[in-house]
Amino acid sequence: MLRYGLYTVMTMWPEEVRADLRSGLRAKRKGDLDTAILYFSRAWQTAKAMPLQTFGDDALLKVTGIGIALGGLLEDQKRLEEAYALYEDTFWLLRTAYMDSLPPSTMANRPDLGIETLKGLTRADRMRAVALSYKLAEMAHDLRRPSQEEERWLVWSVEAILRTVLDAPPLTAVEVVAPAGKGAGGEGPNVKVLIEQLGLPEWTARHDIAAPFEALGTFYAKSGNITYALPLYLQAISILIPSTPNATPVEDRCRGAQLMGNVAELMIRSMNTEQASPEALSQAEAWAKKGLDVVMAARKLSPIKYDICEESLAMLLYNVAMIRDLSGDKVQAQSLLTQALEQSKAIGMEEGVRHSERALSALQEGKDEFEPFLVAKEEDRRAETS
């Protein structure tokens, strides 16, 4: 398999980078990451200086694949700042590959080119640009860079999807890379081969279209910008649970259900709860109950217990309880909180246990002190507790 893989790499790449890629892959498979980084770094610099047409079919996917492979090696070595800069350089190359007369620039002084630069690219190239931008947003968050930096990458991802991807159906919430170019007919490179042979990370093969909307919605929700957060959550829900959801994976249904709970929570947060109208409460409750119905139905469909479904159930029980309490139904609120507490304990969800116990205690003391409960991504929870 090793011999076949290296032979494939040697024949599908220009001679100028073949030797370095082959040596880099050999070093990587032997676990010698420092040597692998040296070879991939040289291949990356060589590839950037070469005319794009020398790479043949799917040229941009090949060149950016070298950059992403190098970034992955740097991440493996915990050289995260270097990986971040490398991914940004790769992203810039992808956006400007067909532009002339651009002056040299660095990450600190890139001109703002907007989304229009993607319109001349193939769908596969555009999806890679979205994946890179979303990856940069995640790394900006993990590296604790200024929040404006994370926001900028997420906004770019969302705008790119809205303006250059959603208008090109068919579209699913998570797309898995398939053959591109002429690869399916055996006359050109196959994108899956590029990914497998270069050892690219999973995020280059699985395009989660809903994730940027979900992440940017959560970003704004945490900062209290409800006006911006709500439409982003609604767009993510429409992608995760389309109008004909028969083929929607269970995990996507539960993600959509979780976001319905987030929508309900944001609606409650935007109200003056002491003067909340019955109509406003009813609308928020409808979203929370819809989410609860979706997640319970999804759990019945699959014999597998998905974490996202179990966590969403706990959160939605809590959110419906919060709305019942605001509506004056203390008995039902207590019953739902008890269920939320039991579910949170059953799955070891400390955040759910903490919220439910505090709300039950406040309810017993005659206080309306429910805290907002949004289920964060696993990596966000780890960051918040570190």
mmCIF file with all atom_site columns, C-alpha atoms in Angstrom, residues 29-101:
data_model
loop_
_atom_site.group_PDB
_atom_site.id
_atom_site.type_symbol
_atom_site.label_atom_id
_atom_site.label_alt_id
_atom_site.label_comp_id
_atom_site.label_asym_id
_atom_site.label_entity_id
_atom_site.label_seq_id
_atom_site.pdbx_PDB_ins_code
_atom_site.Cartn_x
_atom_site.Cartn_y
_atom_site.Cartn_z
_atom_site.occupancy
_atom_site.B_iso_or_equiv
_atom_site.pdbx_formal_charge
_atom_site.auth_seq_id
_atom_site.auth_comp_id
_atom_site.auth_asym_id
_atom_site.auth_atom_id
_atom_site.pdbx_PDB_model_num
ATOM 1  C CA . ARG A 1 29  ? 4.811  7.476  7.851   1.00 0.00 ? 29  ARG A CA 1
ATOM 2  C CA . LYS A 1 30  ? 7.949  6.707  9.848   1.00 0.00 ? 30  LYS A CA 1
ATOM 3  C CA . GLY A 1 31  ? 6.854  9.211  12.510  1.00 0.00 ? 31  GLY A CA 1
ATOM 4  C CA . ASP A 1 32  ? 9.709  11.626 11.758  1.00 0.00 ? 32  ASP A CA 1
ATOM 5  C CA . LEU A 1 33  ? 7.547  14.746 11.660  1.00 0.00 ? 33  LEU A CA 1
ATOM 6  C CA . ASP A 1 34  ? 10.400 17.246 11.815  1.00 0.00 ? 34  ASP A CA 1
ATOM 7  C CA . THR A 1 35  ? 11.906 15.827 8.618   1.00 0.00 ? 35  THR A CA 1
ATOM 8  C CA . ALA A 1 36  ? 8.454  15.617 7.016   1.00 0.00 ? 36  ALA A CA 1
ATOM 9  C CA . ILE A 1 37  ? 7.896  19.314 7.747   1.00 0.00 ? 37  ILE A CA 1
ATOM 10 C CA . LEU A 1 38  ? 11.202 20.222 6.079   1.00 0.00 ? 38  LEU A CA 1
ATOM 11 C CA . TYR A 1 39  ? 10.303 18.384 2.872   1.00 0.00 ? 39  TYR A CA 1
ATOM 12 C CA . PHE A 1 40  ? 6.716  19.643 2.779   1.00 0.00 ? 40  PHE A CA 1
ATOM 13 C CA . SER A 1 41  ? 7.892  23.198 3.444   1.00 0.00 ? 41  SER A CA 1
ATOM 14 C CA . ARG A 1 42  ? 10.194 23.012 0.443   1.00 0.00 ? 42  ARG A CA 1
ATOM 15 C CA . ALA A 1 43  ? 7.436  21.514 -1.726  1.00 0.00 ? 43  ALA A CA 1
ATOM 16 C CA . TRP A 1 44  ? 5.073  24.302 -0.617  1.00 0.00 ? 44  TRP A CA 1
ATOM 17 C CA . GLN A 1 45  ? 7.489  27.087 -1.502  1.00 0.00 ? 45  GLN A CA 1
ATOM 18 C CA . THR A 1 46  ? 8.237  25.460 -4.852  1.00 0.00 ? 46  THR A CA 1
ATOM 19 C CA . ALA A 1 47  ? 4.551  24.945 -5.661  1.00 0.00 ? 47  ALA A CA 1
ATOM 20 C CA . LYS A 1 48  ? 3.661  28.573 -4.888  1.00 0.00 ? 48  LYS A CA 1
ATOM 21 C CA . ALA A 1 49  ? 6.294  29.804 -7.322  1.00 0.00 ? 49  ALA A CA 1
ATOM 22 C CA . MET A 1 50  ? 5.168  27.557 -10.205 1.00 0.00 ? 50  MET A CA 1
ATOM 23 C CA . PRO A 1 51  ? 2.587  28.440 -12.868 1.00 0.00 ? 51  PRO A CA 1
ATOM 24 C CA . LEU A 1 52  ? -0.737 26.977 -11.815 1.00 0.00 ? 52  LEU A CA 1
ATOM 25 C CA . GLN A 1 53  ? -1.348 25.257 -15.137 1.00 0.00 ? 53  GLN A CA 1
ATOM 26 C CA . THR A 1 54  ? 1.659  22.991 -14.611 1.00 0.00 ? 54  THR A CA 1
ATOM 27 C CA . PHE A 1 55  ? -0.384 21.097 -12.017 1.00 0.00 ? 55  PHE A CA 1
ATOM 28 C CA . GLY A 1 56  ? -2.965 19.975 -14.571 1.00 0.00 ? 56  GLY A CA 1
ATOM 29 C CA . ASP A 1 57  ? -6.502 19.068 -13.503 1.00 0.00 ? 57  ASP A CA 1
ATOM 30 C CA . ASP A 1 58  ? -7.727 20.329 -10.122 1.00 0.00 ? 58  ASP A CA 1
ATOM 31 C CA . ALA A 1 59  ? -4.602 22.481 -9.859  1.00 0.00 ? 59  ALA A CA 1
ATOM 32 C CA . LEU A 1 60  ? -5.778 24.612 -6.934  1.00 0.00 ? 60  LEU A CA 1
ATOM 33 C CA . LEU A 1 61  ? -6.836 21.581 -4.936  1.00 0.00 ? 61  LEU A CA 1
ATOM 34 C CA . LYS A 1 62  ? -3.368 20.100 -5.470  1.00 0.00 ? 62  LYS A CA 1
ATOM 35 C CA . VAL A 1 63  ? -1.412 23.217 -4.529  1.00 0.00 ? 63  VAL A CA 1
ATOM 36 C CA . THR A 1 64  ? -3.548 24.061 -1.507  1.00 0.00 ? 64  THR A CA 1
ATOM 37 C CA . GLY A 1 65  ? -3.408 20.391 -0.529  1.00 0.00 ? 65  GLY A CA 1
ATOM 38 C CA . ILE A 1 66  ? 0.347  20.764 -0.016  1.00 0.00 ? 66  ILE A CA 1
ATOM 39 C CA . GLY A 1 67  ? -0.228 23.789 2.230   1.00 0.00 ? 67  GLY A CA 1
ATOM 40 C CA . ILE A 1 68  ? -2.932 22.032 4.242   1.00 0.00 ? 68  ILE A CA 1
ATOM 41 C CA . ALA A 1 69  ? -0.786 18.907 4.624   1.00 0.00 ? 69  ALA A CA 1
ATOM 42 C CA . LEU A 1 70  ? 2.038  21.059 5.978   1.00 0.00 ? 70  LEU A CA 1
ATOM 43 C CA . GLY A 1 71  ? -0.372 22.853 8.306   1.00 0.00 ? 71  GLY A CA 1
ATOM 44 C CA . GLY A 1 72  ? -1.572 19.514 9.635   1.00 0.00 ? 72  GLY A CA 1
ATOM 45 C CA . LEU A 1 73  ? 2.008  18.451 10.381  1.00 0.00 ? 73  LEU A CA 1
ATOM 46 C CA . LEU A 1 74  ? 2.609  21.703 12.242  1.00 0.00 ? 74  LEU A CA 1
ATOM 47 C CA . GLU A 1 75  ? -0.558 21.117 14.275  1.00 0.00 ? 75  GLU A CA 1
ATOM 48 C CA . ASP A 1 76  ? 0.642  17.606 15.114  1.00 0.00 ? 76  ASP A CA 1
ATOM 49 C CA . GLN A 1 77  ? 3.832  19.193 16.453  1.00 0.00 ? 77  GLN A CA 1
ATOM 50 C CA . LYS A 1 78  ? 1.773  21.706 18.494  1.00 0.00 ? 78  LYS A CA 1
ATOM 51 C CA . ARG A 1 79  ? 3.209  24.564 16.448  1.00 0.00 ? 79  ARG A CA 1
ATOM 52 C CA . LEU A 1 80  ? -0.225 26.124 16.279  1.00 0.00 ? 80  LEU A CA 1
ATOM 53 C CA . GLU A 1 81  ? 0.705  29.732 15.514  1.00 0.00 ? 81  GLU A CA 1
ATOM 54 C CA . GLU A 1 82  ? 2.778  28.540 12.561  1.00 0.00 ? 82  GLU A CA 1
ATOM 55 C CA . ALA A 1 83  ? -0.079 26.315 11.398  1.00 0.00 ? 83  ALA A CA 1
ATOM 56 C CA . TYR A 1 84  ? -2.496 29.230 11.654  1.00 0.00 ? 84  TYR A CA 1
ATOM 57 C CA . ALA A 1 85  ? -0.243 31.434 9.512   1.00 0.00 ? 85  ALA A CA 1
ATOM 58 C CA . LEU A 1 86  ? 0.225  28.598 7.005   1.00 0.00 ? 86  LEU A CA 1
ATOM 59 C CA . TYR A 1 87  ? -3.522 28.019 6.630   1.00 0.00 ? 87  TYR A CA 1
ATOM 60 C CA . GLU A 1 88  ? -4.029 31.767 6.123   1.00 0.00 ? 88  GLU A CA 1
ATOM 61 C CA . ASP A 1 89  ? -1.349 31.781 3.423   1.00 0.00 ? 89  ASP A CA 1
ATOM 62 C CA . THR A 1 90  ? -3.049 28.807 1.750   1.00 0.00 ? 90  THR A CA 1
ATOM 63 C CA . PHE A 1 91  ? -6.414 30.549 1.938   1.00 0.00 ? 91  PHE A CA 1
ATOM 64 C CA . TRP A 1 92  ? -4.954 33.687 0.368   1.00 0.00 ? 92  TRP A CA 1
ATOM 65 C CA . LEU A 1 93  ? -3.387 31.701 -2.484  1.00 0.00 ? 93  LEU A CA 1
ATOM 66 C CA . LEU A 1 94  ? -6.708 29.996 -3.181  1.00 0.00 ? 94  LEU A CA 1
ATOM 67 C CA . ARG A 1 95  ? -8.561 33.307 -3.417  1.00 0.00 ? 95  ARG A CA 1
ATOM 68 C CA . THR A 1 96  ? -5.962 35.113 -5.543  1.00 0.00 ? 96  THR A CA 1
ATOM 69 C CA . ALA A 1 97  ? -4.671 32.347 -7.817  1.00 0.00 ? 97  ALA A CA 1
ATOM 70 C CA . TYR A 1 98  ? -6.321 33.818 -10.916 1.00 0.00 ? 98  TYR A CA 1
ATOM 71 C CA . MET A 1 99  ? -5.770 37.487 -10.082 1.00 0.00 ? 99  MET A CA 1
ATOM 72 C CA . ASP A 1 100 ? -3.059 39.588 -11.705 1.00 0.00 ? 100 ASP A CA 1
ATOM 73 C CA . SER A 1 101 ? -1.022 42.539 -10.439 1.00 0.00 ? 101 SER A CA 1
#
